[in-house]
Tab-separated table of C-alpha atoms and ligand atoms in Angstrom:
chain	number	residue	atom	x	y	z
A	10	MET	CA	1.408	4.060	-12.065
A	11	LYS	CA	-0.143	7.280	-13.328
A	12	ILE	CA	2.223	8.739	-15.881
A	13	SER	CA	2.072	11.957	-17.870
A	14	VAL	CA	4.221	12.077	-20.990
A	15	ILE	CA	4.942	15.509	-22.452
A	16	GLY	CA	5.187	15.430	-26.237
A	17	THR	CA	3.277	13.310	-28.724
A	18	GLY	CA	6.106	12.911	-31.243
A	19	TYR	CA	7.897	9.652	-32.018
A	20	VAL	CA	9.341	9.223	-28.559
A	21	GLY	CA	6.433	10.572	-26.515
A	22	LEU	CA	3.749	8.537	-28.238
A	23	VAL	CA	5.716	5.294	-28.570
A	24	THR	CA	6.849	5.546	-24.935
A	25	GLY	CA	3.300	6.280	-23.816
A	26	VAL	CA	1.902	3.314	-25.723
A	27	SER	CA	4.559	0.898	-24.455
A	28	LEU	CA	4.101	2.016	-20.836
A	29	ALA	CA	0.320	1.646	-21.173
A	30	MET	CA	0.803	-1.822	-22.679
A	31	ILE	CA	2.631	-2.952	-19.529
A	32	GLY	CA	-0.084	-1.805	-17.173
A	33	ASN	CA	0.514	1.885	-16.482
A	34	GLN	CA	-2.139	4.585	-16.780
A	35	VAL	CA	-0.790	7.079	-19.317
A	36	VAL	CA	-1.759	10.526	-20.505
A	37	CYS	CA	0.177	11.903	-23.480
A	38	ILE	CA	0.192	15.671	-23.430
A	39	GLY	CA	0.442	17.610	-26.671
A	40	ARG	CA	-0.439	21.056	-27.984
A	41	ASN	CA	-2.029	20.353	-31.320
A	42	ILE	CA	-5.702	19.587	-30.761
A	43	SER	CA	-6.294	17.811	-34.080
A	44	LYS	CA	-3.330	15.530	-33.378
A	45	ILE	CA	-4.723	14.834	-29.895
A	46	ASN	CA	-8.134	13.927	-31.322
A	47	GLN	CA	-6.465	11.682	-33.866
A	48	ILE	CA	-4.514	9.851	-31.137
A	49	ASN	CA	-7.644	9.443	-29.014
A	50	LYS	CA	-9.289	7.721	-31.992
A	51	GLY	CA	-6.358	5.302	-32.108
A	52	ASN	CA	-4.713	6.824	-35.185
A	53	PRO	CA	-1.010	7.657	-34.855
A	54	PRO	CA	-0.003	10.963	-36.473
A	55	PHE	CA	3.040	9.308	-38.094
A	56	SER	CA	3.841	5.934	-39.669
A	57	GLU	CA	5.504	3.352	-37.501
A	58	PRO	CA	5.051	-0.420	-37.873
A	59	GLU	CA	2.689	-1.940	-35.250
A	60	LEU	CA	1.993	1.409	-33.589
A	61	GLU	CA	-1.578	1.696	-34.807
A	62	ASN	CA	-2.572	-1.751	-33.489
A	63	LEU	CA	-1.200	-1.078	-30.023
A	64	LEU	CA	-2.482	2.496	-29.892
A	65	LYS	CA	-5.982	1.295	-30.804
A	66	LYS	CA	-5.775	-1.319	-28.060
A	67	VAL	CA	-4.632	0.993	-25.244
A	68	THR	CA	-7.010	3.826	-26.163
A	69	ARG	CA	-9.944	1.393	-26.446
A	70	GLU	CA	-9.124	-0.086	-23.063
A	71	GLY	CA	-8.785	3.392	-21.528
A	72	ARG	CA	-5.133	2.942	-20.550
A	73	LEU	CA	-3.906	5.838	-22.696
A	74	VAL	CA	-5.496	9.169	-23.477
A	75	ALA	CA	-4.088	12.230	-25.183
A	76	SER	CA	-4.823	15.682	-23.834
A	77	ASN	CA	-3.766	19.323	-24.083
A	78	GLN	CA	-4.645	20.008	-20.428
A	79	PHE	CA	-1.055	20.240	-19.240
A	80	GLU	CA	-1.483	21.476	-15.669
A	81	LYS	CA	-4.519	19.351	-14.846
A	82	GLU	CA	-3.028	16.118	-16.221
A	83	VAL	CA	0.472	16.577	-14.806
A	84	GLY	CA	-1.127	17.410	-11.461
A	85	LYS	CA	-3.075	14.129	-11.462
A	86	SER	CA	-0.053	12.007	-12.384
A	87	GLU	CA	2.720	10.675	-10.131
A	88	ILE	CA	5.489	10.889	-12.663
A	89	THR	CA	6.096	13.132	-15.679
A	90	ILE	CA	8.233	12.071	-18.610
A	91	ILE	CA	9.603	14.886	-20.762
A	92	ALA	CA	9.795	13.782	-24.408
A	93	VAL	CA	9.851	17.105	-26.255
A	94	GLY	CA	12.156	17.969	-29.120
A	95	THR	CA	15.772	19.058	-28.639
A	96	PRO	CA	16.669	20.197	-32.168
A	97	THR	CA	20.074	21.454	-33.192
A	98	VAL	CA	19.921	25.033	-34.390
A	99	ASP	CA	23.077	26.628	-35.821
A	100	GLU	CA	25.056	23.515	-34.770
A	101	LYS	CA	23.945	23.970	-31.133
A	102	ILE	CA	21.313	22.152	-29.073
A	103	ASP	CA	18.147	24.221	-28.680
A	104	LEU	CA	16.780	23.616	-25.187
A	105	SER	CA	13.885	26.047	-25.392
A	106	GLN	CA	11.199	23.303	-25.410
A	107	ILE	CA	12.867	21.704	-22.375
A	108	LYS	CA	12.934	25.053	-20.562
A	109	ASN	CA	9.265	25.779	-21.323
A	110	VAL	CA	8.159	22.353	-20.127
A	111	SER	CA	10.247	22.671	-16.950
A	112	THR	CA	8.557	26.000	-16.232
A	113	GLN	CA	5.120	24.475	-16.765
A	114	ILE	CA	5.980	21.517	-14.503
A	115	GLY	CA	7.316	23.932	-11.869
A	116	ARG	CA	3.943	25.702	-11.796
A	117	VAL	CA	2.114	22.431	-11.227
A	118	LEU	CA	4.502	21.280	-8.486
A	119	ASN	CA	4.072	24.622	-6.748
A	120	ARG	CA	0.505	23.600	-5.945
A	121	LYS	CA	0.933	19.862	-5.682
A	122	LYS	CA	1.154	18.202	-2.282
A	123	ASN	CA	2.376	14.713	-3.226
A	124	TYR	CA	5.866	13.629	-4.190
A	125	HIS	CA	6.306	13.848	-7.971
A	126	VAL	CA	9.108	12.487	-10.138
A	127	VAL	CA	10.272	14.338	-13.240
A	128	VAL	CA	12.027	12.236	-15.885
A	129	VAL	CA	13.925	13.665	-18.833
A	130	LYS	CA	13.705	11.280	-21.783
A	131	SER	CA	14.635	13.831	-24.447
A	132	THR	CA	18.270	13.699	-25.522
A	133	VAL	CA	20.079	16.516	-23.708
A	134	VAL	CA	23.756	17.442	-23.314
A	135	PRO	CA	25.423	16.528	-19.986
A	136	GLY	CA	24.424	18.846	-17.188
A	137	THR	CA	21.032	19.874	-18.632
A	138	THR	CA	18.802	17.804	-16.325
A	139	GLU	CA	20.481	18.866	-13.096
A	140	GLY	CA	21.122	22.349	-14.449
A	141	LEU	CA	18.349	23.821	-16.588
A	142	VAL	CA	15.537	21.367	-15.719
A	143	ALA	CA	16.042	21.050	-11.958
A	144	ALA	CA	16.963	24.714	-11.494
A	145	THR	CA	13.873	25.911	-13.398
A	146	ILE	CA	11.540	23.599	-11.482
A	147	GLU	CA	13.079	24.677	-8.162
A	148	LYS	CA	12.738	28.337	-9.005
A	149	ILE	CA	9.107	28.143	-10.133
A	150	SER	CA	7.811	25.546	-7.645
A	151	GLY	CA	9.684	26.731	-4.565
A	152	LEU	CA	10.650	23.100	-3.896
A	153	LYS	CA	14.213	21.835	-3.472
A	154	ARG	CA	15.510	18.882	-5.489
A	155	GLY	CA	14.848	15.813	-3.390
A	156	GLU	CA	11.440	17.200	-2.452
A	157	PHE	CA	10.611	16.271	-6.030
A	158	GLY	CA	12.245	13.322	-7.764
A	159	LEU	CA	14.501	13.702	-10.793
A	160	CYS	CA	15.830	11.187	-13.322
A	161	MET	CA	17.297	11.102	-16.807
A	162	ASN	CA	16.125	8.065	-18.727
A	163	PRO	CA	17.485	8.175	-22.296
A	164	GLU	CA	15.542	6.610	-25.132
A	165	PHE	CA	17.191	4.227	-27.593
A	166	LEU	CA	14.310	3.410	-29.919
A	167	ARG	CA	14.948	3.373	-33.655
A	168	GLU	CA	12.380	4.720	-36.081
A	169	GLY	CA	11.083	1.929	-38.278
A	170	CYS	CA	11.158	-0.521	-35.364
A	171	ALA	CA	10.311	1.884	-32.564
A	172	VAL	CA	7.492	-0.210	-31.126
A	173	GLU	CA	9.593	-3.355	-31.032
A	174	ASP	CA	12.460	-1.437	-29.430
A	175	ALA	CA	10.163	0.111	-26.839
A	176	MET	CA	8.421	-3.187	-26.014
A	177	LYS	CA	11.655	-5.201	-25.911
A	178	PRO	CA	14.316	-2.786	-24.707
A	179	ASP	CA	17.934	-4.011	-24.672
A	180	ARG	CA	18.555	-2.098	-21.482
A	181	ILE	CA	17.007	0.676	-19.458
A	182	VAL	CA	19.347	3.396	-18.276
A	183	ILE	CA	18.187	5.274	-15.209
A	184	GLY	CA	20.223	8.315	-14.279
A	185	GLN	CA	18.982	9.092	-10.792
A	186	LEU	CA	19.230	12.100	-8.523
A	187	ASP	CA	18.711	9.765	-5.569
A	188	LYS	CA	17.607	6.173	-4.930
A	189	LYS	CA	14.031	7.239	-4.235
A	190	SER	CA	13.592	8.765	-7.711
A	191	GLY	CA	15.351	5.841	-9.430
A	192	LYS	CA	13.079	3.349	-7.676
A	193	VAL	CA	9.948	5.091	-8.960
A	194	VAL	CA	11.249	5.031	-12.543
A	195	ALA	CA	12.360	1.389	-12.278
A	196	ASN	CA	8.850	0.567	-11.069
A	197	ILE	CA	7.119	1.798	-14.239
A	198	TYR	CA	9.346	-0.556	-16.244
A	199	LYS	CA	9.102	-3.499	-13.831
A	200	LYS	CA	7.500	-5.786	-16.458
A	201	PHE	CA	10.569	-5.394	-18.695
A	202	LYS	CA	13.123	-7.987	-17.660
A	203	CYS	CA	16.122	-6.438	-19.462
A	204	PRO	CA	19.142	-5.104	-17.506
A	205	LYS	CA	18.445	-1.830	-15.699
A	206	ILE	CA	21.485	0.336	-15.224
A	207	PHE	CA	21.445	2.869	-12.409
A	208	VAL	CA	23.925	5.707	-12.858
A	209	ASN	CA	24.125	9.366	-12.024
A	210	ILE	CA	22.226	11.812	-14.208
A	211	LYS	CA	25.158	13.197	-16.226
A	212	THR	CA	26.339	9.673	-17.043
A	213	ALA	CA	22.893	8.811	-18.408
A	214	GLU	CA	22.972	11.938	-20.558
A	215	LEU	CA	26.388	11.016	-21.968
A	216	ILE	CA	25.433	7.344	-22.551
A	217	LYS	CA	22.817	8.468	-25.060
A	218	TYR	CA	25.232	10.674	-27.046
A	219	SER	CA	27.980	8.057	-26.905
A	220	ALA	CA	25.657	5.409	-28.357
A	221	ASN	CA	24.449	7.584	-31.228
A	222	ALA	CA	27.900	9.001	-31.944
A	223	LEU	CA	29.358	5.481	-32.080
A	224	PHE	CA	26.938	4.394	-34.821
A	225	ALA	CA	27.410	7.670	-36.695
A	226	THR	CA	31.178	7.210	-36.465
A	227	MET	CA	30.977	3.740	-37.976
A	228	ILE	CA	28.931	5.123	-40.888
A	229	SER	CA	31.260	8.053	-41.607
A	230	TYR	CA	34.297	5.793	-41.228
A	231	SER	CA	32.771	3.402	-43.784
A	232	ASN	CA	32.124	6.304	-46.132
A	233	GLU	CA	35.686	7.540	-45.759
A	234	ILE	CA	36.928	4.073	-46.772
A	235	ALA	CA	34.494	4.177	-49.730
A	236	ARG	CA	36.168	7.374	-50.921
A	237	ILE	CA	39.526	5.600	-50.907
A	238	ALA	CA	38.037	2.685	-52.868
A	239	GLU	CA	36.487	5.038	-55.443
A	240	LYS	CA	39.705	6.963	-55.970
A	241	VAL	CA	42.088	4.015	-56.137
A	242	GLY	CA	39.908	2.247	-58.689
A	243	GLY	CA	39.246	-1.441	-59.207
A	244	ILE	CA	38.004	-1.850	-55.651
A	245	ASP	CA	34.419	-2.527	-54.671
A	246	VAL	CA	33.860	-1.409	-51.099
A	247	VAL	CA	31.153	-4.056	-50.665
A	248	ASP	CA	33.892	-6.691	-50.996
A	249	VAL	CA	35.988	-4.724	-48.531
A	250	TRP	CA	33.264	-4.876	-45.905
A	251	ARG	CA	32.622	-8.569	-46.584
A	252	GLY	CA	36.268	-9.199	-45.784
A	253	VAL	CA	36.135	-7.029	-42.679
A	254	HIS	CA	32.821	-8.364	-41.342
A	255	LEU	CA	34.108	-11.938	-41.349
A	256	ASP	CA	36.580	-11.176	-38.573
A	257	ASN	CA	35.670	-13.433	-35.670
A	258	ARG	CA	35.660	-10.421	-33.330
A	259	LEU	CA	32.882	-8.863	-35.436
A	260	SER	CA	30.927	-11.960	-36.505
A	261	PRO	CA	31.714	-14.602	-33.907
A	262	ARG	CA	31.451	-18.333	-34.554
A	263	VAL	CA	29.308	-19.033	-31.534
A	264	GLY	CA	26.877	-21.794	-30.755
A	265	SER	CA	23.432	-20.696	-29.707
A	266	LEU	CA	23.117	-17.219	-31.240
A	267	PRO	CA	21.076	-16.583	-34.427
A	268	LYS	CA	23.368	-17.366	-37.296
A	269	LYS	CA	23.876	-17.447	-41.050
A	270	ASN	CA	26.343	-19.965	-42.486
A	271	GLY	CA	27.540	-20.774	-38.977
A	272	ARG	CA	28.311	-17.143	-38.144
A	273	TYR	CA	26.503	-14.607	-36.032
A	274	PHE	CA	26.272	-11.242	-37.836
A	275	PRO	CA	25.374	-8.581	-35.259
A	276	GLN	CA	23.170	-5.706	-36.456
A	277	PHE	CA	26.050	-3.415	-35.603
A	278	LEU	CA	27.714	-4.528	-38.838
A	279	SER	CA	25.023	-2.797	-40.888
A	280	TYR	CA	26.559	0.467	-39.676
A	281	ILE	CA	29.985	-0.605	-40.964
A	282	PHE	CA	28.880	-0.290	-44.551
A	283	SER	CA	29.140	2.504	-47.090
A	284	GLY	CA	26.258	4.608	-48.398
A	285	CYS	CA	25.159	8.197	-48.887
A	286	GLY	CA	25.275	9.083	-45.212
A	287	TYR	CA	23.175	9.029	-42.065
A	288	GLY	CA	20.068	11.146	-41.554
A	289	GLY	CA	16.991	11.153	-39.369
A	290	SER	CA	16.022	13.018	-36.271
A	291	CYS	CA	18.904	11.822	-34.101
A	292	PHE	CA	22.366	11.087	-35.523
A	293	PRO	CA	22.844	14.397	-37.380
A	294	LYS	CA	21.565	16.621	-34.592
A	295	ASP	CA	23.156	14.643	-31.769
A	296	THR	CA	26.636	14.481	-33.327
A	297	LYS	CA	26.498	18.228	-33.950
A	298	ALA	CA	25.175	18.945	-30.446
A	299	ILE	CA	27.857	16.924	-28.657
A	300	THR	CA	30.728	18.340	-30.740
A	301	ASN	CA	29.476	21.847	-30.097
A	302	PHE	CA	29.060	21.071	-26.396
A	303	ALA	CA	32.662	19.837	-26.333
A	304	ARG	CA	33.896	22.940	-28.171
A	305	GLU	CA	32.127	25.225	-25.695
A	306	ASN	CA	33.807	23.312	-22.884
A	307	LYS	CA	37.216	23.534	-24.592
A	308	ILE	CA	37.358	19.792	-25.275
A	309	GLU	CA	38.851	18.774	-28.618
A	310	THR	CA	36.863	16.170	-30.578
A	311	PRO	CA	38.735	15.598	-33.865
A	312	VAL	CA	37.062	12.213	-34.423
A	313	LEU	CA	33.531	13.525	-34.038
A	314	ASN	CA	34.307	16.678	-36.033
A	315	GLY	CA	35.413	14.396	-38.877
A	316	VAL	CA	32.292	12.253	-38.545
A	317	VAL	CA	30.072	15.304	-39.013
A	318	LYS	CA	32.197	16.703	-41.844
A	319	ILE	CA	32.157	13.484	-43.872
A	320	ASN	CA	28.442	13.066	-43.421
A	321	THR	CA	27.663	16.591	-44.566
A	322	SER	CA	29.410	16.078	-47.899
A	323	GLN	CA	28.516	12.409	-48.476
A	324	PRO	CA	25.075	12.846	-50.164
A	325	LEU	CA	26.578	15.264	-52.697
A	326	ARG	CA	28.904	12.526	-53.873
A	327	LEU	CA	25.901	10.961	-55.603
A	328	VAL	CA	25.491	14.052	-57.771
A	329	HIS	CA	29.247	14.075	-58.352
A	330	LEU	CA	29.109	10.442	-59.552
A	331	LEU	CA	26.101	11.281	-61.712
A	332	LYS	CA	27.850	14.202	-63.385
A	333	LYS	CA	30.950	12.110	-63.991
A	334	THR	CA	28.756	9.543	-65.727
A	335	VAL	CA	26.379	11.689	-67.789
A	336	GLY	CA	28.172	15.034	-67.933
A	337	GLU	CA	25.890	18.074	-68.005
A	338	ILE	CA	22.572	17.409	-66.212
A	339	LYS	CA	20.836	20.694	-67.057
A	340	GLY	CA	17.338	20.002	-68.421
A	341	LYS	CA	17.664	16.230	-67.975
A	342	LYS	CA	15.087	14.144	-66.138
A	343	ILE	CA	16.792	12.650	-63.084
A	344	THR	CA	14.788	10.348	-60.826
A	345	VAL	CA	15.478	9.994	-57.124
A	346	LEU	CA	14.205	6.743	-55.626
A	347	GLY	CA	13.626	7.113	-51.904
A	348	LEU	CA	13.156	10.275	-49.873
A	349	THR	CA	13.016	9.074	-46.290
A	350	PHE	CA	16.248	8.852	-44.338
A	351	LYS	CA	15.847	5.078	-44.108
A	352	PRO	CA	13.252	2.472	-45.109
A	353	ASP	CA	10.102	1.695	-43.077
A	354	THR	CA	9.596	5.220	-41.828
A	355	ASP	CA	8.023	8.346	-43.314
A	356	ASP	CA	10.554	10.565	-41.540
A	357	LEU	CA	12.300	13.047	-43.823
A	358	ARG	CA	14.261	14.880	-41.152
A	359	GLU	CA	17.876	15.395	-42.317
A	360	SER	CA	17.384	12.835	-45.078
A	361	PRO	CA	20.324	12.694	-47.533
A	362	ALA	CA	17.644	12.922	-50.263
A	363	ILE	CA	17.150	16.618	-49.499
A	364	PRO	CA	20.717	17.834	-50.270
A	365	VAL	CA	20.812	15.486	-53.288
A	366	ILE	CA	17.617	17.024	-54.702
A	367	GLU	CA	18.751	20.564	-53.873
A	368	GLU	CA	22.006	19.966	-55.734
A	369	LEU	CA	20.177	18.510	-58.747
A	370	ILE	CA	17.867	21.531	-58.851
A	371	LYS	CA	20.847	23.863	-58.499
A	372	ASN	CA	22.242	22.173	-61.597
A	373	LYS	CA	18.897	22.776	-63.349
A	374	ALA	CA	17.974	19.083	-63.679
A	375	LYS	CA	14.283	18.111	-63.899
A	376	VAL	CA	13.784	16.070	-60.749
A	377	SER	CA	11.258	13.270	-60.393
A	378	VAL	CA	10.873	11.376	-57.156
A	379	HIS	CA	9.286	8.254	-55.791
A	380	ASP	CA	8.902	7.136	-52.201
A	381	PRO	CA	6.448	4.527	-50.912
A	382	LEU	CA	5.594	6.435	-47.715
A	383	ALA	CA	6.963	9.989	-47.607
A	384	TYR	CA	3.989	11.802	-49.218
A	385	LEU	CA	1.345	9.069	-48.971
A	386	LYS	CA	-0.668	11.120	-46.464
A	387	GLY	CA	-0.159	14.465	-48.248
A	388	PRO	CA	2.455	17.149	-48.927
A	389	ARG	CA	5.432	17.501	-46.573
A	390	LYS	CA	6.870	20.733	-45.272
A	391	GLU	CA	10.443	19.425	-45.653
A	392	LEU	CA	9.869	19.280	-49.421
A	393	GLU	CA	7.677	22.340	-49.951
A	394	ASN	CA	10.440	24.528	-51.414
A	395	LEU	CA	11.680	21.880	-53.815
A	396	LYS	CA	10.430	21.922	-57.379
A	397	ILE	CA	9.990	18.204	-57.983
A	398	HIS	CA	7.573	15.833	-59.681
A	399	TYR	CA	6.033	13.333	-57.291
A	400	HIS	CA	5.066	9.863	-58.444
A	401	GLN	CA	3.019	7.165	-56.759
A	402	LYS	CA	4.314	4.433	-59.057
A	403	ILE	CA	7.999	3.588	-59.478
A	404	GLU	CA	7.446	2.894	-63.201
A	405	LYS	CA	6.130	6.408	-63.830
A	406	ALA	CA	9.003	7.991	-61.896
A	407	VAL	CA	11.611	6.028	-63.832
A	408	PHE	CA	9.944	6.283	-67.261
A	409	GLY	CA	12.056	8.371	-69.625
A	410	ALA	CA	14.632	9.309	-66.977
A	411	GLU	CA	18.225	9.889	-68.048
A	412	ALA	CA	19.438	8.601	-64.701
A	413	VAL	CA	18.128	7.092	-61.474
A	414	ILE	CA	19.667	7.751	-58.075
A	415	ILE	CA	18.951	5.354	-55.211
A	416	VAL	CA	18.858	7.197	-51.893
A	417	THR	CA	16.756	4.940	-49.643
A	418	ALA	CA	17.114	1.153	-49.482
A	419	TRP	CA	13.373	0.385	-49.579
A	420	SER	CA	12.765	-3.342	-50.088
A	421	GLU	CA	10.731	-2.700	-53.273
A	422	TYR	CA	13.751	-1.020	-54.868
A	423	LYS	CA	15.987	-3.976	-54.009
A	424	LYS	CA	13.774	-6.147	-56.213
A	425	LEU	CA	14.204	-3.975	-59.339
A	426	THR	CA	16.078	-5.746	-62.108
A	427	PRO	CA	18.288	-4.434	-64.948
A	428	SER	CA	15.499	-5.240	-67.436
A	429	PHE	CA	13.063	-3.038	-65.474
A	430	PHE	CA	15.316	-0.036	-66.096
A	431	ILE	CA	16.132	-1.038	-69.690
A	432	LYS	CA	12.404	-1.183	-70.473
A	433	LEU	CA	11.694	2.291	-69.090
A	434	MET	CA	14.851	4.268	-69.860
A	435	LYS	CA	16.530	4.945	-73.195
A	436	ASP	CA	20.120	4.610	-72.002
A	437	PRO	CA	19.917	3.660	-68.322
A	438	VAL	CA	22.287	5.202	-65.816
A	439	ILE	CA	21.990	4.029	-62.205
A	440	ILE	CA	23.719	5.704	-59.272
A	441	ASP	CA	23.360	3.400	-56.281
A	442	GLY	CA	23.701	5.359	-53.061
A	443	ARG	CA	22.881	2.383	-50.837
A	444	ARG	CA	24.609	-0.479	-52.594
A	445	ILE	CA	21.380	-2.423	-53.036
A	446	PHE	CA	22.121	-3.776	-56.526
A	447	SER	CA	24.569	-6.364	-57.784
A	448	VAL	CA	27.076	-4.410	-59.878
A	449	ASP	CA	27.888	-7.340	-62.158
A	450	LYS	CA	24.258	-7.976	-63.111
A	451	PHE	CA	23.757	-4.358	-64.140
A	452	LEU	CA	27.060	-4.006	-65.975
A	453	LYS	CA	26.487	-7.251	-67.882
A	454	LYS	CA	23.262	-5.792	-69.276
A	455	GLY	CA	25.141	-2.727	-70.507
A	456	ILE	CA	23.721	-0.363	-67.889
A	457	LYS	CA	25.972	2.523	-66.885
A	458	PHE	CA	26.305	1.885	-63.203
A	459	GLN	CA	27.962	3.951	-60.518
A	460	ALA	CA	27.798	3.543	-56.782
A	461	ILE	CA	29.270	4.730	-53.520
A	462	GLY	CA	32.543	2.881	-53.049
A	463	TYR	CA	32.666	1.434	-56.534
A	464	LYS	CA	34.949	2.343	-59.397
A	465	ASN	CA	33.092	1.695	-62.613
A	466	PRO	CA	35.573	0.806	-65.381
A	467	LEU	CA	33.400	2.736	-67.822
A	468	ILE	CA	34.543	5.995	-66.247
B	517	LIG	P1	9.304	15.286	-32.071
B	517	LIG	O1	9.698	16.632	-32.534
B	517	LIG	O2	8.750	14.277	-33.038
B	517	LIG	O3	8.236	15.429	-30.895
B	517	LIG	C1	8.341	16.350	-29.865
B	517	LIG	C2	6.941	16.808	-29.540
B	517	LIG	O4	6.949	17.576	-28.338
B	517	LIG	C3	6.330	17.702	-30.605
B	517	LIG	O5	5.128	17.124	-31.041
B	517	LIG	C4	6.084	19.033	-29.876
B	517	LIG	O6	4.938	19.699	-30.325
B	517	LIG	C5	5.929	18.547	-28.456
B	517	LIG	N1	6.084	19.600	-27.448
B	517	LIG	C6	7.064	20.520	-27.336
B	517	LIG	N2	6.837	21.324	-26.276
B	517	LIG	C7	5.674	20.905	-25.721
B	517	LIG	C8	4.910	21.334	-24.605
B	517	LIG	N3	5.291	22.376	-23.867
B	517	LIG	N4	3.775	20.684	-24.323
B	517	LIG	C9	3.365	19.643	-25.063
B	517	LIG	N5	4.057	19.173	-26.135
B	517	LIG	C10	5.192	19.811	-26.454
B	517	LIG	O7	10.580	14.686	-31.355
B	517	LIG	P2	10.951	13.138	-31.131
B	517	LIG	O8	11.517	12.567	-32.358
B	517	LIG	O9	9.822	12.456	-30.450
B	517	LIG	O10	12.154	13.305	-30.095
B	517	LIG	C11	11.957	13.757	-28.784
B	517	LIG	C12	13.262	13.661	-28.023
B	517	LIG	O11	13.686	12.273	-27.972
B	517	LIG	C13	14.418	14.408	-28.666
B	517	LIG	O12	15.253	14.899	-27.673
B	517	LIG	C14	15.141	13.335	-29.463
B	517	LIG	O13	16.502	13.629	-29.643
B	517	LIG	C15	14.976	12.124	-28.560
B	517	LIG	N6	15.020	10.839	-29.256
B	517	LIG	C16	14.397	10.695	-30.473
B	517	LIG	C17	14.431	9.437	-31.097
B	517	LIG	C18	13.778	9.253	-32.451
B	517	LIG	O14	14.055	8.240	-33.082
B	517	LIG	N7	12.930	10.139	-32.916
B	517	LIG	C19	15.074	8.363	-30.480
B	517	LIG	C20	15.656	8.541	-29.241
B	517	LIG	C21	15.622	9.785	-28.625
């Protein structure tokens, strides 16, 4: 099918590539001409494993092009997927990009003769697709819903494995205005053999928030338990989670599933684990958007309010642990290892590293940072106001530091040994925000070690 995808960000581009890979003809529509040229040469504007290979393939074979010719390209396509940003501004979802795109689509449909299906893939609060999107298109195009198709098809990809998620979806949720629209959307995914769930549009919108909020809840819950462990003393929260994870309801003893020591450990368990909080382009904004949506609709959400509250303060606990360990940090070199919100992505949006660095700077520390990907391709706007020293090599970042804070669980950091730090630091202090190190190994070597969910007897 001929598909136009609006937006060339993570979701737009990865969706476009995956749909082209399974035989559709895709045009990705963006606004930034240099980004469009880059995509047409097969170079993704952001880092994502496997994306470059597939993008090169589909652009070379002419199955995907990028363009800024909105009206022309939408007009030529049979189906338009909206994948623009829905940021949270002042705790509330900002739907201005969705409104603009709906207006632009309305103009095209005003002149178009053939049936056209509009699909919202962006994450939007319940009621947006049938409200704002459909109403705007109706007003501008003069058509009534039904004369054009309408679906909400939430995206579940995870940055860092977005291509794999898009090429092997667990399920495809199709919120349909009517059967005719749903059938068109199901058709573009026909090569994917996963379950396809047909629901109404508002249900599809809420499925997306419920999924993200569930994972965010598990993370904040784990961090709340970590706070108890830290305060009580003598408890390591990693042991707590080991004991919890081995419940047969969480890690079943089943035959044919992938297993370790006779148990199947679902990925879900990685969210029931303590750290310095969730970040990225989705969990923070989506939990805030849905709680605000509930508040505006006079629905109480004490659980989700707590999830957001814990997550906001969690990164600062690393600086708290640091100060408890070294005292005054003014003028001291403190090294932050990891800037991205999780490994295998260069995404800095809402990364816990940002509030950690801001707090260190507020306390007049000299901040050095290392990240394998974050600034590899040049300076980043998320960091432009932060006075920090960037390093390409971990050794240089750590050399002479008074303390090292682990914010991102990059695999290269997991390999660092106590002797690595002893060699480069005078009196090593490690604050492990992701629980990547074995406490015993570090303590045995005389390193001052603190971590989320761990009560160091030295303190
Ligand atoms: P993004 O900000 O990376 O990309 C959005 C793109 O849309 C931007 O490049 C922007 O310039 C473009 N855009 C906006 N208006 C446009 C217009 N009128 N014409 C052409 N292009 C336009 O956002 P993203 O991370 O790709 O997320 C998009 C949506 O998908 C959001 O609602 C997000 O919540 C949701 N989502 C994101 C992820 C993720 O992991 N990033 C996962 C699932 C769902």
